[in-house]
Amino acid sequence: MHRRTLLKLLAATAVTGCGRGRPESRGLRVVVAGAGIVGASIAYHLSLAGAAVTVIDKQAPASHASRGTFAWINATWAKQPQSYHSLSQDSVAHWHELQEALDLPVRWSGSLEWFTNGERQQKLASQIAEQIEWGEPARMIDSNEFALLEPGVLFEPNSTAAYSPNDGTVNPIVATQKLLAAAEHLGATIQYPSELTDVALANGRLVAVETSTGRIAAERLVLATGAAENVLTKMAGVEIPQRTRPGVIVITKPMPRVLQRVISAPGIHMHQRDDGRVILGEQDGAPQNEAHALRLDGRPNDFPSSVIAQEHASRMLAVAVDFAPDLEAAQVENVYIGWRPLPIDGHPVIGSSPDRPDVYIAVMHSGVTLAPIVGQRAAQELLGDSIVDSLEPYRPDRSFEMIKRY
Ligand SMILES: Cc1cc2nc3c(=O)[nH]c(=O)nc-3n(C[C@H](O)[C@H](O)[C@H](O)COP(=O)(O)OP(=O)(O)OC[C@H]3O[C@@H](n4cnc5c(N)ncnc54)[C@H](O)[C@@H]3O)c2cc1C
């Protein structure tokens, strides 16, 4: 790592509020299971605070949801109630700090969003009014302003869209890798493929974790295992009700700029990164049929063949071209299936297991948006610095109600 990057890292220690920790927390051995963007951020913040961190992943960094994600950073989209909106806003702010400290590929473009369904559009407008009251600089704009902000996207005259200027996007794979590299530079060990298989307890306290590559002595375990099935029950002794859903993400080859902002149009989400690649995400999911159901059994992250992957990409590109005709020239580079880690109430699960106080859970949707703040605040709690009030609504022992936010 370059000297300049190291200096930035050390500066970030002050900026992020994650000091070198209490003396007794220095050297605390923490295993982070899961090297997605959430685990990587927790590992980075723990390492900054002086913990002895080992990150393990059963496959590889950013190989699951943090690869097959749309990677929109926002505090606006369905971020309710206000406490959740504030947590997301804090994370957006922390993204800016991490971007500066670690040179992360974040693009702050703002977003434009609208629906053709009258009821959903009305709800969007009322949510934006609420967001304004909460201090978000979002607003509804008309088609004239839309044309100025997004000249390459067709938009019905006399329509309105929500404009959220604070939103951004990130290359989630590169961000995860850079967070891990920074943690490693601060002393963390990154091991993969290495699967967490069990926990070893003595008098109810954690003494080690068992992995497919051997035993690791540890005083704390973080489960940042995303949508993986059965891990929380086995390792933390808690049942978290989830309604994990798949989504298809298409990444094109680099192309001249077509899109200025995040576009959340009816049926399709799209944005274009600074490297020229356009990212497409589905709004409502692939058509439900038997072939899909069979294909999705076992939660694959890739399609069984490039032909099927291309079929899905073509289906989504056709919707995108209706809005952005210049995407006709797009060539597909990758098609991924992502599985959303999604507790049934749509909110994150963050905190120690009620049964095993040394096992800390960090499982969530909107994990790209939330990774920075969750990393910082989870590290604070894990190292015993304090109980973070803003995380109280997300504890694993809350009562879960089915709420569809996405
Ligand atoms: C289609 C789609 C679109 C999305 N769009 C957005 C968006 O626009 N904005 C946003 O903020 N969020 C979005 N999300 C959600 C976001 O991507 C996730 O919340 C986030 O990536 C979760 O990160 P994670 O690190 O918790 O999980 P993951 O990235 O899934 O990482 C979990 C890791 O745990 C590892 N693991 C599992 N079990 C074990 C084990 N036993 N031992 C060791 N390792 C294990 C896995 O190999 C994996 O690498 C989207 C998700 C999807 C699927």
Short mmCIF file of C-alpha atoms and ligand atoms in Angstrom, two decimals:
data_model
loop_
_atom_site.label_atom_id
_atom_site.label_comp_id
_atom_site.label_asym_id
_atom_site.label_seq_id
_atom_site.Cartn_x
_atom_site.Cartn_y
_atom_site.Cartn_z
CA MET A 1 0.00 0.00 0.00
CA HIS A 2 1.27 3.49 -0.86
CA ARG A 3 2.38 5.82 1.93
CA ARG A 4 -0.29 8.35 0.86
CA THR A 5 -3.02 5.73 1.15
CA LEU A 6 -1.72 4.75 4.60
CA LEU A 7 -1.84 8.37 5.74
CA LYS A 8 -5.40 8.65 4.43
CA LEU A 9 -6.30 5.48 6.32
CA LEU A 10 -4.94 6.86 9.55
CA ALA A 11 -6.77 10.13 8.92
CA ALA A 12 -9.94 8.11 8.44
CA THR A 13 -9.50 6.77 11.96
CA ALA A 14 -10.26 10.23 13.22
CA VAL A 15 -12.90 11.04 10.59
CA THR A 16 -14.94 7.88 11.10
CA GLY A 17 -15.05 8.28 14.85
CA CYS A 18 -13.57 4.81 15.23
CA GLY A 19 -10.62 5.54 17.45
CA ARG A 20 -8.04 2.98 18.46
CA GLY A 21 -10.62 1.55 20.88
CA ARG A 22 -10.40 1.03 24.61
CA PRO A 23 -7.05 -0.50 25.60
CA GLU A 24 -8.71 -3.82 26.57
CA SER A 25 -10.40 -4.10 23.17
CA ARG A 26 -7.08 -3.92 21.33
CA GLY A 27 -6.15 -7.36 20.19
CA LEU A 28 -9.67 -8.77 20.81
CA ARG A 29 -9.91 -11.70 18.43
CA VAL A 30 -12.90 -11.34 16.13
CA VAL A 31 -13.84 -13.65 13.27
CA VAL A 32 -16.04 -12.07 10.61
CA ALA A 33 -17.88 -14.75 8.61
CA GLY A 34 -18.85 -13.39 5.20
CA ALA A 35 -16.73 -11.19 2.97
CA GLY A 36 -19.55 -9.30 1.27
CA ILE A 37 -19.70 -5.52 1.54
CA VAL A 38 -21.19 -5.65 5.06
CA GLY A 39 -18.57 -8.07 6.45
CA ALA A 40 -15.79 -6.13 4.70
CA SER A 41 -16.91 -2.84 6.25
CA ILE A 42 -17.21 -4.36 9.74
CA ALA A 43 -13.75 -5.94 9.35
CA TYR A 44 -12.28 -2.61 8.24
CA HIS A 45 -13.78 -0.63 11.13
CA LEU A 46 -12.80 -3.32 13.67
CA SER A 47 -9.24 -3.33 12.34
CA LEU A 48 -9.11 0.46 12.54
CA ALA A 49 -10.05 0.20 16.21
CA GLY A 50 -7.27 -2.30 16.92
CA ALA A 51 -9.07 -5.67 16.98
CA ALA A 52 -7.32 -8.81 15.72
CA VAL A 53 -9.64 -9.66 12.83
CA THR A 54 -9.92 -12.77 10.67
CA VAL A 55 -12.37 -12.62 7.76
CA ILE A 56 -13.51 -15.92 6.28
CA ASP A 57 -15.74 -16.57 3.28
CA LYS A 58 -17.01 -19.93 2.09
CA GLN A 59 -16.54 -18.79 -1.50
CA ALA A 60 -14.83 -15.45 -2.16
CA PRO A 61 -15.19 -11.71 -1.41
CA ALA A 62 -18.25 -10.13 -3.05
CA SER A 63 -19.38 -13.41 -4.56
CA HIS A 64 -23.05 -13.27 -3.48
CA ALA A 65 -25.48 -10.34 -2.94
CA SER A 66 -22.62 -7.85 -3.02
CA ARG A 67 -21.89 -8.89 -6.60
CA GLY A 68 -25.46 -9.34 -7.93
CA THR A 69 -26.66 -5.97 -6.62
CA PHE A 70 -27.85 -2.76 -8.23
CA ALA A 71 -25.63 -0.87 -5.74
CA TRP A 72 -27.73 2.28 -5.40
CA ILE A 73 -26.73 4.29 -2.33
CA ASN A 74 -29.73 6.19 -1.03
CA ALA A 75 -31.71 7.36 1.95
CA THR A 76 -34.88 7.94 -0.01
CA TRP A 77 -36.31 4.80 -1.53
CA ALA A 78 -38.81 3.38 0.98
CA LYS A 79 -36.52 4.33 3.85
CA GLN A 80 -39.15 4.53 6.57
CA PRO A 81 -39.78 5.27 9.38
CA GLN A 82 -37.70 8.36 10.09
CA SER A 83 -35.19 6.48 12.29
CA TYR A 84 -34.38 4.18 9.35
CA HIS A 85 -34.15 7.14 7.00
CA SER A 86 -31.70 8.81 9.42
CA LEU A 87 -29.56 5.68 9.68
CA SER A 88 -29.43 5.57 5.86
CA GLN A 89 -28.61 9.29 5.69
CA ASP A 90 -25.75 8.76 8.17
CA SER A 91 -24.49 5.97 5.97
CA VAL A 92 -24.63 8.12 2.84
CA ALA A 93 -22.50 10.67 4.71
CA HIS A 94 -20.06 7.96 5.80
CA TRP A 95 -19.78 6.73 2.18
CA HIS A 96 -18.36 10.18 1.32
CA GLU A 97 -15.72 9.81 4.05
CA LEU A 98 -14.78 6.27 3.05
CA GLN A 99 -14.64 7.24 -0.62
CA GLU A 100 -12.14 9.95 0.23
CA ALA A 101 -10.11 7.80 2.64
CA LEU A 102 -9.92 4.64 0.52
CA ASP A 103 -10.41 5.98 -3.00
CA LEU A 104 -13.62 3.99 -3.54
CA PRO A 105 -15.43 4.01 -6.91
CA VAL A 106 -18.57 5.89 -5.87
CA ARG A 107 -20.45 8.13 -8.32
CA TRP A 108 -22.72 10.80 -6.80
CA SER A 109 -25.22 11.41 -9.56
CA GLY A 110 -28.60 11.68 -7.85
CA SER A 111 -31.60 9.62 -8.95
CA LEU A 112 -34.84 10.03 -10.90
CA GLU A 113 -37.78 7.82 -10.12
CA TRP A 114 -41.37 7.49 -11.30
CA PHE A 115 -44.20 5.01 -11.86
CA THR A 116 -46.92 4.71 -14.47
CA ASN A 117 -49.23 3.13 -11.90
CA GLY A 118 -51.21 6.11 -10.51
CA GLU A 119 -51.45 4.75 -6.98
CA ARG A 120 -47.70 4.08 -6.72
CA GLN A 121 -46.89 7.47 -8.21
CA GLN A 122 -49.14 9.17 -5.66
CA LYS A 123 -47.46 7.24 -2.85
CA LEU A 124 -44.05 8.26 -4.22
CA ALA A 125 -45.07 11.94 -4.18
CA SER A 126 -46.32 11.68 -0.60
CA GLN A 127 -43.13 9.87 0.45
CA ILE A 128 -41.07 12.64 -1.11
CA ALA A 129 -43.10 15.26 0.80
CA GLU A 130 -42.28 13.32 3.98
CA GLN A 131 -38.60 13.09 3.02
CA ILE A 132 -38.49 16.87 2.58
CA GLU A 133 -39.85 17.29 6.12
CA TRP A 134 -37.09 14.95 7.33
CA GLY A 135 -34.41 17.11 5.75
CA GLU A 136 -33.68 15.14 2.56
CA PRO A 137 -33.13 17.52 -0.39
CA ALA A 138 -35.46 15.43 -2.61
CA ARG A 139 -38.31 16.96 -4.66
CA MET A 140 -40.80 16.22 -7.41
CA ILE A 141 -39.81 17.69 -10.78
CA ASP A 142 -41.70 18.20 -14.04
CA SER A 143 -40.86 16.88 -17.51
CA ASN A 144 -39.00 20.07 -18.53
CA GLU A 145 -36.55 19.77 -15.66
CA PHE A 146 -36.32 16.02 -16.26
CA ALA A 147 -35.21 16.66 -19.85
CA LEU A 148 -32.45 18.96 -18.60
CA LEU A 149 -31.26 16.48 -15.97
CA GLU A 150 -31.49 13.37 -18.15
CA PRO A 151 -31.48 14.27 -21.87
CA GLY A 152 -30.98 10.67 -23.05
CA VAL A 153 -34.09 9.26 -21.34
CA LEU A 154 -37.60 9.54 -22.79
CA PHE A 155 -40.12 10.89 -20.32
CA GLU A 156 -43.82 11.61 -20.89
CA PRO A 157 -44.64 15.34 -21.20
CA ASN A 158 -46.69 16.68 -18.25
CA SER A 159 -45.47 13.88 -15.96
CA THR A 160 -43.57 14.21 -12.71
CA ALA A 161 -40.62 12.30 -11.23
CA ALA A 162 -38.90 12.22 -7.86
CA TYR A 163 -35.42 13.73 -7.97
CA SER A 164 -33.08 12.77 -5.11
CA PRO A 165 -29.83 14.66 -5.70
CA ASN A 166 -27.91 13.06 -2.79
CA ASP A 167 -28.02 9.51 -4.15
CA GLY A 168 -25.04 7.65 -5.55
CA THR A 169 -23.89 4.29 -6.83
CA VAL A 170 -20.77 2.26 -6.24
CA ASN A 171 -18.89 -0.56 -7.88
CA PRO A 172 -19.64 -2.99 -5.02
CA ILE A 173 -16.99 -5.54 -5.92
CA VAL A 174 -14.16 -3.02 -6.00
CA ALA A 175 -15.44 -1.33 -2.82
CA THR A 176 -15.54 -4.68 -0.99
CA GLN A 177 -12.05 -5.56 -2.18
CA LYS A 178 -10.69 -2.16 -1.12
CA LEU A 179 -12.28 -2.35 2.33
CA LEU A 180 -10.75 -5.80 2.81
CA ALA A 181 -7.36 -4.65 1.53
CA ALA A 182 -7.45 -1.74 3.99
CA ALA A 183 -8.40 -4.11 6.83
CA GLU A 184 -5.58 -6.43 5.80
CA HIS A 185 -3.17 -3.53 5.79
CA LEU A 186 -4.24 -2.78 9.35
CA GLY A 187 -3.42 -6.38 10.35
CA ALA A 188 -6.52 -8.43 9.47
CA THR A 189 -6.25 -11.89 7.93
CA ILE A 190 -8.53 -12.70 4.97
CA GLN A 191 -9.15 -16.40 4.32
CA TYR A 192 -11.18 -17.99 1.52
CA PRO A 193 -12.57 -20.38 0.61
CA SER A 194 -13.16 -21.16 4.27
CA GLU A 195 -16.65 -22.01 5.54
CA LEU A 196 -17.83 -21.41 9.09
CA THR A 197 -19.11 -24.80 10.26
CA ASP A 198 -19.54 -24.48 14.04
CA VAL A 199 -18.87 -22.47 17.17
CA ALA A 200 -16.97 -23.70 20.24
CA LEU A 201 -18.30 -22.38 23.56
CA ALA A 202 -16.99 -22.74 27.12
CA ASN A 203 -19.32 -21.69 29.97
CA GLY A 204 -21.52 -19.98 27.40
CA ARG A 205 -18.68 -17.79 26.05
CA LEU A 206 -17.14 -18.16 22.60
CA VAL A 207 -13.63 -19.60 22.55
CA ALA A 208 -13.20 -20.56 18.89
CA VAL A 209 -14.94 -21.10 15.58
CA GLU A 210 -14.67 -24.21 13.45
CA THR A 211 -14.17 -23.77 9.73
CA SER A 212 -13.64 -26.01 6.73
CA THR A 213 -9.98 -25.00 6.91
CA GLY A 214 -9.48 -25.48 10.65
CA ARG A 215 -10.22 -24.00 14.08
CA ILE A 216 -9.72 -20.27 14.78
CA ALA A 217 -9.50 -19.02 18.38
CA ALA A 218 -11.88 -16.08 18.85
CA GLU A 219 -13.69 -14.08 21.51
CA ARG A 220 -16.28 -12.65 19.09
CA LEU A 221 -17.94 -13.92 15.92
CA VAL A 222 -19.73 -11.69 13.41
CA LEU A 223 -22.26 -13.33 11.12
CA ALA A 224 -22.32 -11.21 7.95
CA THR A 225 -23.42 -14.19 5.93
CA GLY A 226 -26.14 -12.46 3.90
CA ALA A 227 -28.97 -14.66 2.69
CA ALA A 228 -27.18 -17.95 3.50
CA GLU A 229 -29.68 -20.42 4.90
CA ASN A 230 -29.40 -22.02 8.37
CA VAL A 231 -26.27 -20.15 9.44
CA LEU A 232 -28.00 -17.88 11.95
CA THR A 233 -29.93 -20.74 13.54
CA LYS A 234 -26.88 -22.94 13.89
CA MET A 235 -24.25 -20.36 14.88
CA ALA A 236 -26.31 -17.78 16.80
CA GLY A 237 -29.14 -20.00 18.04
CA VAL A 238 -31.80 -17.60 16.70
CA GLU A 239 -34.44 -17.91 14.02
CA ILE A 240 -34.67 -14.77 11.88
CA PRO A 241 -37.71 -14.91 9.58
CA GLN A 242 -36.62 -13.93 6.07
CA ARG A 243 -38.26 -13.70 2.66
CA THR A 244 -35.14 -13.77 0.55
CA ARG A 245 -35.90 -12.89 -3.10
CA PRO A 246 -33.73 -13.23 -6.20
CA GLY A 247 -33.06 -10.43 -8.67
CA VAL A 248 -31.25 -10.38 -12.00
CA ILE A 249 -28.47 -7.84 -12.58
CA VAL A 250 -27.12 -7.14 -16.07
CA ILE A 251 -23.78 -5.40 -16.61
CA THR A 252 -22.90 -4.14 -20.08
CA LYS A 253 -19.50 -3.62 -21.60
CA PRO A 254 -18.18 -0.05 -21.27
CA MET A 255 -19.96 2.34 -23.64
CA PRO A 256 -20.12 6.12 -24.23
CA ARG A 257 -22.23 7.91 -21.62
CA VAL A 258 -25.96 7.35 -22.09
CA LEU A 259 -27.23 7.86 -18.54
CA GLN A 260 -26.40 10.71 -16.19
CA ARG A 261 -28.23 9.55 -13.06
CA VAL A 262 -29.80 6.54 -11.40
CA ILE A 263 -33.00 5.93 -13.35
CA SER A 264 -35.77 4.05 -11.56
CA ALA A 265 -38.28 3.74 -14.40
CA PRO A 266 -41.41 1.56 -14.50
CA GLY A 267 -40.13 -2.03 -14.85
CA ILE A 268 -36.40 -1.29 -14.88
CA HIS A 269 -33.65 0.34 -12.81
CA MET A 270 -30.50 1.54 -14.55
CA HIS A 271 -27.37 3.59 -14.04
CA GLN A 272 -24.03 3.98 -15.75
CA ARG A 273 -20.79 3.81 -13.83
CA ASP A 274 -17.75 6.01 -14.41
CA ASP A 275 -16.10 3.05 -16.15
CA GLY A 276 -18.83 3.27 -18.82
CA ARG A 277 -20.62 0.05 -17.80
CA VAL A 278 -24.41 0.27 -17.59
CA ILE A 279 -26.04 -1.66 -14.74
CA LEU A 280 -29.63 -2.88 -15.14
CA GLY A 281 -31.81 -4.22 -12.34
CA GLU A 282 -35.34 -5.51 -12.40
CA GLN A 283 -38.01 -3.65 -10.54
CA ASP A 284 -40.48 -6.46 -10.06
CA GLY A 285 -38.51 -9.63 -10.79
CA ALA A 286 -38.48 -12.14 -13.62
CA PRO A 287 -41.74 -13.68 -14.82
CA GLN A 288 -42.90 -16.47 -12.47
CA ASN A 289 -43.01 -19.85 -14.18
CA GLU A 290 -42.07 -23.47 -13.53
CA ALA A 291 -38.76 -23.28 -15.42
CA HIS A 292 -37.65 -20.36 -13.28
CA ALA A 293 -38.76 -22.01 -10.06
CA LEU A 294 -36.70 -25.11 -10.93
CA ARG A 295 -33.71 -23.02 -11.95
CA LEU A 296 -33.78 -21.06 -8.70
CA ASP A 297 -33.87 -24.13 -6.49
CA GLY A 298 -30.58 -24.16 -4.55
CA ARG A 299 -30.19 -20.38 -4.90
CA PRO A 300 -27.69 -20.18 -7.74
CA ASN A 301 -25.79 -16.92 -8.32
CA ASP A 302 -25.25 -17.64 -12.01
CA PHE A 303 -27.49 -18.95 -14.80
CA PRO A 304 -26.96 -22.56 -15.89
CA SER A 305 -25.88 -21.46 -19.39
CA SER A 306 -24.82 -18.32 -21.20
CA VAL A 307 -27.83 -18.73 -23.52
CA ILE A 308 -30.30 -18.46 -20.63
CA ALA A 309 -28.31 -15.58 -19.12
CA GLN A 310 -28.44 -13.75 -22.47
CA GLU A 311 -32.23 -14.33 -22.72
CA HIS A 312 -32.72 -12.57 -19.39
CA ALA A 313 -30.34 -9.78 -20.38
CA SER A 314 -32.20 -9.26 -23.69
CA ARG A 315 -35.56 -9.18 -21.88
CA MET A 316 -34.30 -6.48 -19.50
CA LEU A 317 -32.42 -4.51 -22.16
CA ALA A 318 -35.60 -4.35 -24.28
CA VAL A 319 -37.41 -2.61 -21.39
CA ALA A 320 -34.43 -0.28 -20.85
CA VAL A 321 -34.22 0.68 -24.56
CA ASP A 322 -37.86 1.85 -24.44
CA PHE A 323 -36.68 4.57 -22.06
CA ALA A 324 -33.08 5.09 -23.24
CA PRO A 325 -32.89 4.36 -27.01
CA ASP A 326 -29.09 4.72 -27.08
CA LEU A 327 -28.87 1.52 -25.03
CA GLU A 328 -29.69 -0.30 -28.29
CA ALA A 329 -25.91 -0.39 -28.81
CA ALA A 330 -25.25 -2.01 -25.40
CA GLN A 331 -23.33 -5.28 -25.31
CA VAL A 332 -23.81 -7.58 -22.35
CA GLU A 333 -20.71 -8.41 -20.29
CA ASN A 334 -22.18 -10.21 -17.23
CA VAL A 335 -25.52 -11.40 -15.92
CA TYR A 336 -25.82 -12.30 -12.24
CA ILE A 337 -28.53 -13.60 -9.96
CA GLY A 338 -28.47 -11.88 -6.57
CA TRP A 339 -30.32 -13.10 -3.47
CA ARG A 340 -31.48 -10.32 -1.19
CA PRO A 341 -30.82 -10.93 2.50
CA LEU A 342 -34.30 -9.79 3.54
CA PRO A 343 -35.74 -10.06 7.07
CA ILE A 344 -39.54 -10.15 6.69
CA ASP A 345 -40.05 -6.63 8.05
CA GLY A 346 -37.56 -5.27 5.47
CA HIS A 347 -35.25 -3.87 8.14
CA PRO A 348 -31.70 -4.94 9.06
CA VAL A 349 -30.88 -7.37 11.82
CA ILE A 350 -27.92 -6.01 13.77
CA GLY A 351 -26.75 -6.99 17.23
CA SER A 352 -25.68 -9.76 19.57
CA SER A 353 -27.61 -12.98 19.63
CA PRO A 354 -29.89 -13.07 22.68
CA ASP A 355 -28.66 -16.63 23.34
CA ARG A 356 -24.96 -16.18 22.55
CA PRO A 357 -23.71 -12.71 23.50
CA ASP A 358 -20.39 -13.17 21.68
CA VAL A 359 -22.09 -13.89 18.36
CA TYR A 360 -23.06 -10.69 16.54
CA ILE A 361 -25.48 -10.70 13.59
CA ALA A 362 -25.36 -8.23 10.68
CA VAL A 363 -27.82 -9.31 7.99
CA MET A 364 -29.70 -6.83 5.85
CA HIS A 365 -31.16 -5.62 2.59
CA SER A 366 -29.95 -2.22 1.39
CA GLY A 367 -26.61 -3.46 2.66
CA VAL A 368 -24.74 -1.48 0.02
CA THR A 369 -26.24 1.76 1.34
CA LEU A 370 -25.83 0.71 4.97
CA ALA A 371 -22.42 -1.00 4.95
CA PRO A 372 -20.38 2.06 6.07
CA ILE A 373 -22.52 3.03 9.07
CA VAL A 374 -23.20 -0.56 10.11
CA GLY A 375 -19.46 -1.29 9.93
CA GLN A 376 -18.66 1.68 12.13
CA ARG A 377 -21.42 1.20 14.71
CA ALA A 378 -21.14 -2.60 14.89
CA ALA A 379 -17.40 -2.25 15.54
CA GLN A 380 -18.16 0.18 18.36
CA GLU A 381 -20.57 -2.29 19.97
CA LEU A 382 -18.36 -5.34 19.40
CA LEU A 383 -15.42 -3.69 21.08
CA GLY A 384 -17.56 -2.82 24.06
CA ASP A 385 -17.22 0.93 23.60
CA SER A 386 -20.96 1.54 23.83
CA ILE A 387 -24.44 0.37 22.94
CA VAL A 388 -25.45 2.37 19.88
CA ASP A 389 -28.98 3.76 20.28
CA SER A 390 -29.58 4.09 16.53
CA LEU A 391 -29.21 0.30 16.19
CA GLU A 392 -31.83 -0.50 18.87
CA PRO A 393 -34.75 -0.94 16.40
CA TYR A 394 -32.81 -3.68 14.56
CA ARG A 395 -32.03 -6.18 17.31
CA PRO A 396 -32.38 -9.91 16.57
CA ASP A 397 -34.86 -10.43 19.44
CA ARG A 398 -37.47 -7.94 18.18
CA SER A 399 -40.84 -9.29 17.09
CA PHE A 400 -40.90 -9.58 13.32
CA GLU A 401 -43.96 -8.53 11.35
CA MET A 402 -44.35 -8.99 7.61
CA ILE A 403 -43.91 -5.53 6.03
CA LYS A 404 -43.32 -5.17 2.28
CA ARG A 405 -41.12 -2.14 1.78
CA TYR A 406 -39.47 -3.13 -1.52
C1 LIG B 1 -30.86 -7.78 -7.13
C2 LIG B 1 -30.43 -6.98 -5.93
C3 LIG B 1 -30.43 -5.59 -5.97
C4 LIG B 1 -30.04 -4.86 -4.85
N1 LIG B 1 -29.99 -3.51 -4.93
C5 LIG B 1 -29.53 -2.80 -3.87
C6 LIG B 1 -29.37 -1.39 -4.00
O1 LIG B 1 -29.60 -0.81 -5.05
N2 LIG B 1 -28.91 -0.71 -2.90
C7 LIG B 1 -28.63 -1.35 -1.71
O2 LIG B 1 -28.22 -0.68 -0.76
N3 LIG B 1 -28.76 -2.69 -1.59
C8 LIG B 1 -29.20 -3.41 -2.64
N4 LIG B 1 -29.32 -4.76 -2.54
C9 LIG B 1 -29.01 -5.41 -1.26
C10 LIG B 1 -27.51 -5.51 -1.05
O3 LIG B 1 -26.88 -5.94 -2.22
C11 LIG B 1 -27.23 -6.48 0.09
O4 LIG B 1 -27.94 -6.04 1.23
C12 LIG B 1 -25.76 -6.54 0.42
O5 LIG B 1 -24.98 -6.85 -0.72
C13 LIG B 1 -25.55 -7.59 1.50
O6 LIG B 1 -24.17 -7.70 1.73
P1 LIG B 1 -23.64 -8.80 2.72
O7 LIG B 1 -22.20 -8.59 2.84
O8 LIG B 1 -24.48 -8.78 3.95
O9 LIG B 1 -24.04 -10.18 2.02
P2 LIG B 1 -23.34 -10.96 0.81
O10 LIG B 1 -22.76 -10.07 -0.18
O11 LIG B 1 -24.36 -11.96 0.34
O12 LIG B 1 -22.15 -11.71 1.51
C14 LIG B 1 -22.35 -12.78 2.39
C15 LIG B 1 -21.12 -13.66 2.28
O13 LIG B 1 -21.21 -14.66 3.29
C16 LIG B 1 -20.57 -15.81 2.80
N5 LIG B 1 -21.02 -16.93 3.62
C17 LIG B 1 -22.27 -17.43 3.74
N6 LIG B 1 -22.27 -18.46 4.59
C18 LIG B 1 -21.01 -18.60 5.04
C19 LIG B 1 -20.38 -19.50 5.94
N7 LIG B 1 -21.05 -20.48 6.58
N8 LIG B 1 -19.05 -19.38 6.16
C20 LIG B 1 -18.34 -18.40 5.54
N9 LIG B 1 -18.88 -17.53 4.66
C21 LIG B 1 -20.21 -17.63 4.42
C22 LIG B 1 -21.01 -15.86 1.34
O14 LIG B 1 -20.12 -16.64 0.57
C23 LIG B 1 -21.01 -14.39 0.95
O15 LIG B 1 -19.81 -14.02 0.30
C24 LIG B 1 -29.68 -5.53 -3.66
C25 LIG B 1 -29.63 -6.93 -3.62
C26 LIG B 1 -29.99 -7.65 -4.74
C27 LIG B 1 -29.92 -9.14 -4.69
#
